[in-house]
GROMACS .gro file of C-alpha atoms in nm:
model
  429
    1MET     CA    1   1.670   2.051   1.597
    2HIS     CA    2   1.703   1.915   1.241
    3GLY     CA    3   1.687   2.256   1.078
    4VAL     CA    4   1.399   2.397   1.285
    5THR     CA    5   1.412   2.775   1.276
    6GLY     CA    6   1.255   2.997   1.537
    7SER     CA    7   1.135   3.244   1.273
    8LEU     CA    8   0.909   2.977   1.128
    9GLN     CA    9   0.757   2.870   1.461
   10LEU     CA   10   0.381   2.906   1.463
   11ASN     CA   11   0.226   3.072   1.767
   12LYS     CA   12  -0.047   2.859   1.921
   13ASN     CA   13  -0.212   3.158   2.085
   14VAL     CA   14  -0.274   3.326   1.750
   15ALA     CA   15  -0.524   3.061   1.640
   16SER     CA   16  -0.885   3.169   1.690
   17ARG     CA   17  -1.021   2.817   1.645
   18PRO     CA   18  -0.902   2.476   1.766
   19ARG     CA   19  -0.607   2.354   1.562
   20VAL     CA   20  -0.609   1.999   1.428
   21VAL     CA   21  -0.280   1.868   1.291
   22ILE     CA   22  -0.298   1.554   1.075
   23LEU     CA   23   0.021   1.368   0.989
   24GLY     CA   24  -0.009   1.171   0.667
   25ALA     CA   25  -0.242   1.199   0.368
   26GLY     CA   26  -0.301   0.828   0.318
   27PHE     CA   27  -0.640   0.664   0.356
   28GLY     CA   28  -0.669   0.745   0.726
   29GLY     CA   29  -0.538   1.101   0.726
   30LEU     CA   30  -0.725   1.204   0.413
   31ASN     CA   31  -1.058   1.067   0.538
   32ALA     CA   32  -1.009   1.244   0.869
   33THR     CA   33  -0.942   1.569   0.684
   34LEU     CA   34  -1.250   1.538   0.463
   35THR     CA   35  -1.473   1.444   0.757
   36LEU     CA   36  -1.372   1.768   0.932
   37LYS     CA   37  -1.473   1.977   0.631
   38HIS     CA   38  -1.755   2.160   0.809
   39ALA     CA   39  -1.611   2.145   1.161
   40PRO     CA   40  -1.516   2.475   1.335
   41VAL     CA   41  -1.145   2.389   1.331
   42ASP     CA   42  -0.832   2.484   1.140
   43ILE     CA   43  -0.651   2.184   0.994
   44THR     CA   44  -0.285   2.147   0.907
   45LEU     CA   45  -0.228   1.842   0.688
   46ILE     CA   46   0.136   1.734   0.662
   47ASP     CA   47   0.278   1.476   0.423
   48ARG     CA   48   0.628   1.423   0.289
   49ARG     CA   49   0.482   1.384  -0.062
   50ASN     CA   50   0.239   1.606  -0.250
   51TYR     CA   51   0.003   1.328  -0.355
   52HIS     CA   52  -0.238   1.073  -0.211
   53LEU     CA   53  -0.152   0.723  -0.333
   54PHE     CA   54  -0.395   0.436  -0.383
   55GLN     CA   55  -0.154   0.164  -0.268
   56PRO     CA   56  -0.371  -0.142  -0.349
   57LEU     CA   57  -0.312  -0.080  -0.721
   58LEU     CA   58   0.063  -0.019  -0.701
   59TYR     CA   59   0.123  -0.369  -0.833
   60GLN     CA   60  -0.053  -0.267  -1.157
   61VAL     CA   61   0.199   0.014  -1.202
   62ALA     CA   62   0.477  -0.234  -1.132
   63THR     CA   63   0.346  -0.469  -1.403
   64ALA     CA   64   0.276  -0.199  -1.665
   65GLY     CA   65  -0.102  -0.213  -1.631
   66LEU     CA   66  -0.151   0.145  -1.512
   67SER     CA   67   0.053   0.464  -1.501
   68PRO     CA   68   0.135   0.632  -1.168
   69ALA     CA   69  -0.093   0.929  -1.238
   70GLN     CA   70  -0.393   0.695  -1.255
   71ILE     CA   71  -0.359   0.582  -0.894
   72ALA     CA   72  -0.236   0.905  -0.735
   73SER     CA   73  -0.394   1.248  -0.690
   74PRO     CA   74  -0.238   1.576  -0.576
   75ILE     CA   75  -0.333   1.642  -0.214
   76ARG     CA   76  -0.396   2.011  -0.279
   77ARG     CA   77  -0.642   1.929  -0.556
   78ILE     CA   78  -0.835   1.690  -0.330
   79VAL     CA   79  -0.879   1.949  -0.052
   80ALA     CA   80  -0.884   2.261  -0.271
   81ALA     CA   81  -1.247   2.340  -0.186
   82GLN     CA   82  -1.196   2.280   0.186
   83ARG     CA   83  -1.113   2.625   0.319
   84ASN     CA   84  -1.017   2.511   0.669
   85VAL     CA   85  -0.716   2.309   0.546
   86THR     CA   86  -0.354   2.415   0.504
   87VAL     CA   87  -0.127   2.161   0.337
   88PHE     CA   88   0.245   2.136   0.413
   89MET     CA   89   0.471   1.913   0.207
   90ASP     CA   90   0.724   1.853   0.483
   91ARG     CA   91   0.897   1.582   0.684
   92VAL     CA   92   0.811   1.525   1.051
   93TRP     CA   93   1.109   1.482   1.281
   94ASP     CA   94   0.952   1.470   1.625
   95ILE     CA   95   0.643   1.535   1.838
   96ASP     CA   96   0.663   1.735   2.162
   97LEU     CA   97   0.373   1.601   2.369
   98ALA     CA   98   0.447   1.831   2.662
   99ARG     CA   99   0.425   2.147   2.450
  100GLU     CA  100   0.172   1.994   2.210
  101GLU     CA  101   0.377   2.070   1.901
  102VAL     CA  102   0.477   1.879   1.589
  103ILE     CA  103   0.836   1.940   1.485
  104THR     CA  104   0.907   1.928   1.111
  105SER     CA  105   1.218   2.008   0.910
  106GLN     CA  106   1.101   2.369   0.879
  107ARG     CA  107   0.890   2.464   1.180
  108ARG     CA  108   0.717   2.381   1.505
  109ILE     CA  109   0.342   2.342   1.456
  110PRO     CA  110   0.117   2.363   1.764
  111TYR     CA  111  -0.196   2.153   1.791
  112ASP     CA  112  -0.504   2.119   2.007
  113TYR     CA  113  -0.582   1.781   1.849
  114LEU     CA  114  -0.339   1.554   1.672
  115ILE     CA  115  -0.404   1.264   1.433
  116VAL     CA  116  -0.104   1.046   1.350
  117ALA     CA  117  -0.164   0.854   1.027
  118THR     CA  118   0.185   0.805   0.891
  119GLY     CA  119   0.130   0.454   0.757
  120ALA     CA  120   0.380   0.172   0.721
  121ARG     CA  121   0.686   0.073   0.525
  122HIS     CA  122   0.826  -0.263   0.426
  123THR     CA  123   1.086  -0.433   0.640
  124TYR     CA  124   1.362  -0.680   0.555
  125PHE     CA  125   1.350  -0.846   0.898
  126GLY     CA  126   1.686  -0.703   0.994
  127LYS     CA  127   1.849  -0.791   0.660
  128ASP     CA  128   1.851  -0.447   0.503
  129ASP     CA  129   2.121  -0.549   0.255
  130TRP     CA  130   1.844  -0.732   0.064
  131GLU     CA  131   1.684  -0.404  -0.040
  132ILE     CA  132   1.912  -0.346  -0.338
  133PHE     CA  133   1.818  -0.688  -0.478
  134ALA     CA  134   1.450  -0.710  -0.375
  135PRO     CA  135   1.260  -0.380  -0.383
  136GLY     CA  136   0.936  -0.362  -0.187
  137LEU     CA  137   0.607  -0.218  -0.307
  138LYS     CA  138   0.495   0.073  -0.091
  139LYS     CA  139   0.583   0.376  -0.304
  140ILE     CA  140   0.547   0.488  -0.666
  141ASP     CA  141   0.925   0.501  -0.706
  142GLU     CA  142   0.946   0.136  -0.600
  143ALA     CA  143   0.670   0.034  -0.841
  144ILE     CA  144   0.848   0.209  -1.128
  145GLU     CA  145   1.176   0.039  -1.034
  146ILE     CA  146   1.007  -0.302  -1.030
  147ARG     CA  147   0.847  -0.228  -1.368
  148ARG     CA  148   1.189  -0.131  -1.503
  149ARG     CA  149   1.344  -0.456  -1.381
  150ILE     CA  150   1.064  -0.675  -1.519
  151LEU     CA  151   1.061  -0.516  -1.864
  152LEU     CA  152   1.440  -0.495  -1.880
  153ALA     CA  153   1.460  -0.868  -1.810
  154PHE     CA  154   1.266  -0.938  -2.130
  155GLU     CA  155   1.480  -0.696  -2.331
  156GLN     CA  156   1.803  -0.854  -2.206
  157ALA     CA  157   1.666  -1.203  -2.274
  158GLU     CA  158   1.617  -1.098  -2.638
  159ILE     CA  159   1.983  -0.997  -2.665
  160THR     CA  160   2.165  -1.276  -2.483
  161GLU     CA  161   2.265  -1.597  -2.656
  162ASP     CA  162   2.351  -1.782  -2.334
  163VAL     CA  163   2.081  -2.032  -2.239
  164GLU     CA  164   2.143  -2.022  -1.863
  165THR     CA  165   2.153  -1.643  -1.855
  166ARG     CA  166   1.824  -1.626  -2.044
  167ARG     CA  167   1.668  -1.878  -1.807
  168ARG     CA  168   1.766  -1.663  -1.509
  169LEU     CA  169   1.642  -1.345  -1.679
  170LEU     CA  170   1.304  -1.509  -1.737
  171SER     CA  171   1.272  -1.615  -1.373
  172PHE     CA  172   1.085  -1.397  -1.125
  173ALA     CA  173   1.076  -1.457  -0.748
  174ILE     CA  174   0.810  -1.293  -0.532
  175ILE     CA  175   0.868  -1.315  -0.156
  176GLY     CA  176   0.540  -1.329   0.035
  177GLY     CA  177   0.216  -1.513  -0.042
  178GLY     CA  178  -0.032  -1.254   0.085
  179PRO     CA  179  -0.268  -1.058  -0.142
  180THR     CA  180   0.011  -0.835  -0.280
  181GLY     CA  181   0.231  -1.131  -0.366
  182VAL     CA  182  -0.056  -1.322  -0.527
  183GLU     CA  183  -0.157  -1.020  -0.735
  184MET     CA  184   0.202  -0.954  -0.844
  185ALA     CA  185   0.257  -1.317  -0.942
  186GLY     CA  186  -0.061  -1.331  -1.148
  187ALA     CA  187   0.009  -0.999  -1.319
  188ILE     CA  188   0.367  -1.094  -1.415
  189ALA     CA  189   0.243  -1.428  -1.551
  190GLU     CA  190  -0.017  -1.257  -1.768
  191LEU     CA  191   0.234  -0.997  -1.885
  192ALA     CA  192   0.475  -1.268  -1.996
  193LYS     CA  193   0.231  -1.520  -2.139
  194LYS     CA  194  -0.037  -1.293  -2.287
  195THR     CA  195   0.079  -0.934  -2.335
  196VAL     CA  196   0.436  -0.954  -2.469
  197VAL     CA  197   0.423  -1.309  -2.602
  198ARG     CA  198   0.441  -1.191  -2.968
  199ASP     CA  199   0.677  -0.898  -2.915
  200PHE     CA  200   1.010  -1.081  -2.922
  201ARG     CA  201   1.183  -1.284  -3.192
  202ASN     CA  202   1.472  -1.467  -3.024
  203PHE     CA  203   1.287  -1.630  -2.735
  204ASP     CA  204   0.940  -1.720  -2.613
  205PRO     CA  205   0.825  -1.496  -2.321
  206GLY     CA  206   0.579  -1.770  -2.232
  207GLN     CA  207   0.878  -1.965  -2.096
  208ALA     CA  208   0.898  -1.723  -1.803
  209ARG     CA  209   0.901  -1.887  -1.460
  210ILE     CA  210   0.725  -1.712  -1.174
  211PHE     CA  211   0.785  -1.832  -0.819
  212LEU     CA  212   0.561  -1.723  -0.531
  213ILE     CA  213   0.744  -1.798  -0.205
  214GLU     CA  214   0.556  -1.815   0.127
  215ALA     CA  215   0.714  -1.899   0.464
  216GLY     CA  216   0.384  -2.032   0.601
  217PRO     CA  217   0.193  -2.348   0.510
  218ARG     CA  218  -0.023  -2.181   0.243
  219ILE     CA  219  -0.070  -1.862   0.046
  220LEU     CA  220  -0.335  -1.605   0.144
  221PRO     CA  221  -0.329  -1.698   0.515
  222SER     CA  222  -0.599  -1.439   0.597
  223PHE     CA  223  -0.844  -1.617   0.364
  224SER     CA  224  -1.022  -1.946   0.422
  225GLU     CA  225  -0.839  -2.263   0.320
  226ARG     CA  226  -1.091  -2.321   0.041
  227LEU     CA  227  -1.030  -1.979  -0.115
  228ALA     CA  228  -0.654  -2.005  -0.068
  229GLU     CA  229  -0.653  -2.338  -0.250
  230SER     CA  230  -0.870  -2.192  -0.527
  231ALA     CA  231  -0.619  -1.908  -0.564
  232ARG     CA  232  -0.332  -2.156  -0.580
  233ARG     CA  233  -0.503  -2.352  -0.857
  234GLN     CA  234  -0.580  -2.036  -1.054
  235LEU     CA  235  -0.217  -1.925  -1.024
  236GLU     CA  236  -0.105  -2.268  -1.136
  237LYS     CA  237  -0.314  -2.233  -1.453
  238LEU     CA  238  -0.122  -1.912  -1.524
  239GLY     CA  239   0.207  -2.095  -1.480
  240VAL     CA  240   0.295  -1.963  -1.134
  241GLN     CA  241   0.479  -2.205  -0.905
  242THR     CA  242   0.387  -2.164  -0.538
  243VAL     CA  243   0.657  -2.254  -0.286
  244VAL     CA  244   0.520  -2.285   0.070
  245ASN     CA  245   0.678  -2.363   0.408
  246GLN     CA  246   1.000  -2.209   0.281
  247ALA     CA  247   1.135  -1.885   0.424
  248VAL     CA  248   1.395  -1.694   0.223
  249THR     CA  249   1.728  -1.702   0.408
  250ALA     CA  250   1.948  -1.512   0.163
  251CYS     CA  251   1.903  -1.282  -0.131
  252ASP     CA  252   2.153  -1.163  -0.394
  253GLN     CA  253   2.170  -1.048  -0.754
  254LYS     CA  254   2.144  -1.405  -0.881
  255GLY     CA  255   1.839  -1.517  -0.681
  256VAL     CA  256   1.726  -1.636  -0.339
  257ALA     CA  257   1.823  -1.913  -0.098
  258LEU     CA  258   1.552  -2.103   0.088
  259ARG     CA  259   1.535  -2.253   0.434
  260ASN     CA  260   1.568  -2.611   0.302
  261GLY     CA  261   1.904  -2.527   0.145
  262SER     CA  262   1.780  -2.499  -0.215
  263ARG     CA  263   1.811  -2.195  -0.439
  264ILE     CA  264   1.591  -2.024  -0.694
  265ASP     CA  265   1.792  -1.842  -0.958
  266ALA     CA  266   1.602  -1.530  -1.063
  267ALA     CA  267   1.710  -1.198  -1.210
  268THR     CA  268   1.405  -1.018  -1.068
  269ILE     CA  269   1.317  -1.044  -0.699
  270ILE     CA  270   1.025  -0.861  -0.539
  271LEU     CA  271   0.949  -0.828  -0.170
  272ALA     CA  272   0.576  -0.857  -0.102
  273ALA     CA  273   0.605  -0.943   0.268
  274GLY     CA  274   0.714  -0.769   0.584
  275VAL     CA  275   0.547  -0.454   0.713
  276MET     CA  276   0.686  -0.216   0.974
  277ALA     CA  277   0.506   0.091   1.104
  278SER     CA  278   0.646   0.440   1.048
  279PRO     CA  279   0.879   0.584   1.318
  280ALA     CA  280   0.588   0.763   1.488
  281ALA     CA  281   0.640   0.563   1.809
  282LYS     CA  282   0.988   0.715   1.843
  283TRP     CA  283   0.841   1.063   1.809
  284LEU     CA  284   0.579   0.993   2.074
  285LYS     CA  285   0.810   0.778   2.292
  286VAL     CA  286   0.543   0.515   2.357
  287PRO     CA  287   0.530   0.132   2.358
  288THR     CA  288   0.465  -0.063   2.037
  289ASP     CA  289   0.383  -0.411   1.921
  290ARG     CA  290   0.631  -0.631   1.733
  291ALA     CA  291   0.563  -0.449   1.404
  292GLY     CA  292   0.637  -0.109   1.557
  293ARG     CA  293   0.270  -0.006   1.570
  294ILE     CA  294   0.157   0.216   1.855
  295ILE     CA  295  -0.081   0.047   2.099
  296VAL     CA  296  -0.390   0.268   2.136
  297GLU     CA  297  -0.711   0.257   2.335
  298THR     CA  298  -1.051   0.161   2.194
  299ARG     CA  299  -1.117   0.528   2.117
  300LEU     CA  300  -0.799   0.524   1.903
  301ASN     CA  301  -0.634   0.774   2.134
  302LEU     CA  302  -0.290   0.752   2.288
  303PRO     CA  303  -0.323   0.621   2.646
  304GLY     CA  304  -0.362   0.922   2.875
  305ARG     CA  305  -0.399   1.164   2.581
  306ARG     CA  306  -0.760   1.212   2.473
  307ASN     CA  307  -0.655   1.469   2.211
  308VAL     CA  308  -0.394   1.251   2.034
  309PHE     CA  309  -0.522   0.984   1.793
  310VAL     CA  310  -0.318   0.720   1.613
  311ILE     CA  311  -0.482   0.546   1.317
  312GLY     CA  312  -0.424   0.323   1.015
  313ASP     CA  313  -0.110   0.112   0.979
  314THR     CA  314   0.060   0.320   1.248
  315ALA     CA  315  -0.177   0.187   1.516
  316SER     CA  316  -0.222  -0.148   1.686
  317VAL     CA  317  -0.596  -0.156   1.750
  318THR     CA  318  -0.826  -0.398   1.927
  319ASP     CA  319  -1.176  -0.259   1.885
  320ALA     CA  320  -1.466  -0.247   2.131
  321ARG     CA  321  -1.571  -0.598   2.024
  322LYS     CA  322  -1.224  -0.737   2.104
  323ARG     CA  323  -1.136  -0.783   1.737
  324VAL     CA  324  -0.787  -0.706   1.610
  325VAL     CA  325  -0.822  -0.447   1.333
  326PRO     CA  326  -0.623  -0.545   1.018
  327GLY     CA  327  -0.388  -0.312   0.838
  328VAL     CA  328  -0.601  -0.264   0.527
  329ALA     CA  329  -0.732   0.042   0.345
  330PRO     CA  330  -1.100   0.012   0.455
  331ALA     CA  331  -0.989  -0.005   0.819
  332ALA     CA  332  -0.772   0.305   0.782
  333LYS     CA  333  -1.059   0.495   0.622
  334GLN     CA  334  -1.295   0.396   0.903
  335MET     CA  335  -1.041   0.501   1.165
  336GLY     CA  336  -0.986   0.834   0.992
  337ARG     CA  337  -1.357   0.913   0.993
  338TYR     CA  338  -1.389   0.795   1.354
  339ALA     CA  339  -1.100   1.013   1.479
  340ALA     CA  340  -1.251   1.319   1.306
  341ARG     CA  341  -1.594   1.256   1.458
  342ALA     CA  342  -1.436   1.198   1.797
  343ILE     CA  343  -1.273   1.542   1.776
  344ILE     CA  344  -1.608   1.699   1.687
  345ALA     CA  345  -1.768   1.521   1.984
  346LEU     CA  346  -1.495   1.645   2.218
  347LEU     CA  347  -1.543   2.002   2.092
  348GLU     CA  348  -1.914   1.974   2.162
  349GLY     CA  349  -1.857   1.828   2.507
  350ARG     CA  350  -1.999   1.487   2.416
  351GLU     CA  351  -1.858   1.149   2.514
  352THR     CA  352  -1.726   0.953   2.217
  353GLN     CA  353  -1.827   0.596   2.144
  354HIS     CA  354  -1.562   0.326   2.127
  355PHE     CA  355  -1.431   0.233   1.782
  356VAL     CA  356  -1.591  -0.070   1.615
  357TYR     CA  357  -1.439  -0.202   1.294
  358ARG     CA  358  -1.678  -0.300   1.016
  359ASP     CA  359  -1.526  -0.584   0.819
  360TYR     CA  360  -1.628  -0.566   0.453
  361GLY     CA  361  -1.417  -0.865   0.355
  362ASP     CA  362  -1.086  -0.948   0.187
  363LEU     CA  363  -1.016  -0.937  -0.185
  364ALA     CA  364  -0.730  -1.054  -0.406
  365THR     CA  365  -0.715  -1.069  -0.783
  366ILE     CA  366  -0.517  -1.339  -0.956
  367GLY     CA  367  -0.539  -1.231  -1.315
  368ARG     CA  368  -0.775  -1.163  -1.597
  369LYS     CA  369  -1.120  -1.290  -1.490
  370SER     CA  370  -0.977  -1.453  -1.175
  371ALA     CA  371  -1.001  -1.343  -0.813
  372VAL     CA  372  -1.101  -1.455  -0.464
  373VAL     CA  373  -1.328  -1.260  -0.232
  374GLN     CA  374  -1.407  -1.345   0.128
  375ILE     CA  375  -1.687  -1.164   0.311
  376ARG     CA  376  -1.699  -1.309   0.662
  377ARG     CA  377  -1.779  -1.681   0.603
  378PHE     CA  378  -1.898  -1.625   0.249
  379GLY     CA  379  -1.651  -1.682  -0.035
  380ILE     CA  380  -1.656  -1.604  -0.409
  381THR     CA  381  -1.407  -1.716  -0.673
  382GLY     CA  382  -1.353  -1.680  -1.047
  383VAL     CA  383  -1.518  -1.424  -1.275
  384PRO     CA  384  -1.783  -1.294  -1.026
  385ALA     CA  385  -1.506  -1.232  -0.771
  386TRP     CA  386  -1.298  -1.050  -1.034
  387PHE     CA  387  -1.584  -0.815  -1.121
  388LEU     CA  388  -1.647  -0.747  -0.751
  389TRP     CA  389  -1.277  -0.680  -0.695
  390SER     CA  390  -1.267  -0.443  -0.995
  391PHE     CA  391  -1.576  -0.251  -0.883
  392ALA     CA  392  -1.445  -0.214  -0.527
  393HIS     CA  393  -1.107  -0.080  -0.636
  394ILE     CA  394  -1.252   0.167  -0.886
  395TRP     CA  395  -1.501   0.287  -0.623
  396PHE     CA  396  -1.228   0.354  -0.365
  397LEU     CA  397  -1.007   0.550  -0.604
  398VAL     CA  398  -0.994   0.921  -0.527
  399GLY     CA  399  -1.129   1.144  -0.804
  400PHE     CA  400  -1.379   1.091  -1.085
  401ARG     CA  401  -1.108   1.131  -1.350
  402ASN     CA  402  -0.897   0.851  -1.203
  403ARG     CA  403  -1.198   0.620  -1.179
  404VAL     CA  404  -1.293   0.673  -1.545
  405SER     CA  405  -0.931   0.642  -1.661
  406VAL     CA  406  -0.869   0.315  -1.475
  407PHE     CA  407  -1.206   0.172  -1.584
  408LEU     CA  408  -1.135   0.243  -1.952
  409ASP     CA  409  -0.782   0.104  -1.929
  410TRP     CA  410  -0.909  -0.214  -1.767
  411ILE     CA  411  -1.176  -0.259  -2.036
  412TRP     CA  412  -0.910  -0.211  -2.305
  413SER     CA  413  -0.672  -0.457  -2.137
  414TYR     CA  414  -0.955  -0.707  -2.086
  415VAL     CA  415  -1.043  -0.706  -2.456
  416THR     CA  416  -0.694  -0.681  -2.609
  417TYR     CA  417  -0.455  -0.813  -2.339
  418GLN     CA  418  -0.249  -0.497  -2.400
  419ARG     CA  419  -0.073  -0.291  -2.133
  420ASP     CA  420   0.015   0.056  -2.252
  421ALA     CA  421   0.236   0.162  -1.959
  422ARG     CA  422   0.530  -0.054  -2.071
  423LEU     CA  423   0.796   0.213  -2.041
  424ILE     CA  424   1.143   0.142  -1.910
  425THR     CA  425   1.234   0.455  -1.715
  426GLY     CA  426   1.471   0.535  -1.431
  427ARG     CA  427   1.842   0.461  -1.416
  428GLU     CA  428   2.019   0.300  -1.708
  429GLY     CA  429   2.130  -0.061  -1.712
   0.00000   0.00000   0.00000
């Protein structure tokens, strides 16, 4: 099946200790791995890439604020000192629950305990032909492509002498008014109106138009109305136009069409909405919610399988307090640590407690010195919120070197408005 070779099959009976297989080295999978550092188990950590990515800062790569290496760390370096871990850079094709084996492109890997943490991808709501015009923001390659399109738009605007063409080149449409969309819109506005404003001679980059399009009645729907309105006003000061109650109905190389029949002509379109879980449900052959997430019990295990855990964006979780757990990084980290501790409890013959999500709040930055933070019913805006947002993101980065590098870059950008990652790379044109 899919290139599986019998010679590479691993024999379950050879293992002298319980085998834990973890699929995915994102926030959930990595935290599960690290939590099992001193456990009497052998861990196989599988990911299709060789690095752990800090996704919340991908938009900064896309807007030339940071380089990819500053928000990603090699998986092997992170777990190098953890002797009970073997890392495979491989693609999972299937899971055999009956034989308790994970099937990859190269081998069959037996497990005693399985943690599925394969994350999520963006979805085009059944309109996959949009992808060529509106890249999403889930991977480094996508962030680099978005950066290429944004910077290339300015370069082409410098060359063209046609007014309408230049107007379209200097128009940017972001689909989705959640935190990612808000952060992208603010970052593009600052790039155009602060960073590159003196770099061109034939046009004024400050004339750039940034449209933030949200199908619902307001941006940041997970925040309070007061904070969402504060964010809208802060974006407005940066020159961002928010378009609400308007779903995108069509997307092409010239722009987007809206539900009310109007169009926004834009050379650069970015998808910041629409999340679909990984295909893990197909491997496990289990029911899902509308977003393709696997419905799990309050101990994060697959129904009827106490040794199979599904966590992070792959899981649809209602915790022991009847709260729906959001698909955010802190939740994935908590679930990863919980699943690891549950395995330790099972090994020791103890009953595991039900999972309870600890909500530390929602954060979204809007630009230099601007952000909104909501911690339960308590809200912060402006400069204090921006400092809190900055501290939280630096703290959650993996690796001391990455934390120092990002901190220094942010200080430099704060003082000078400069962004040093303004490289146009990738395909020509």
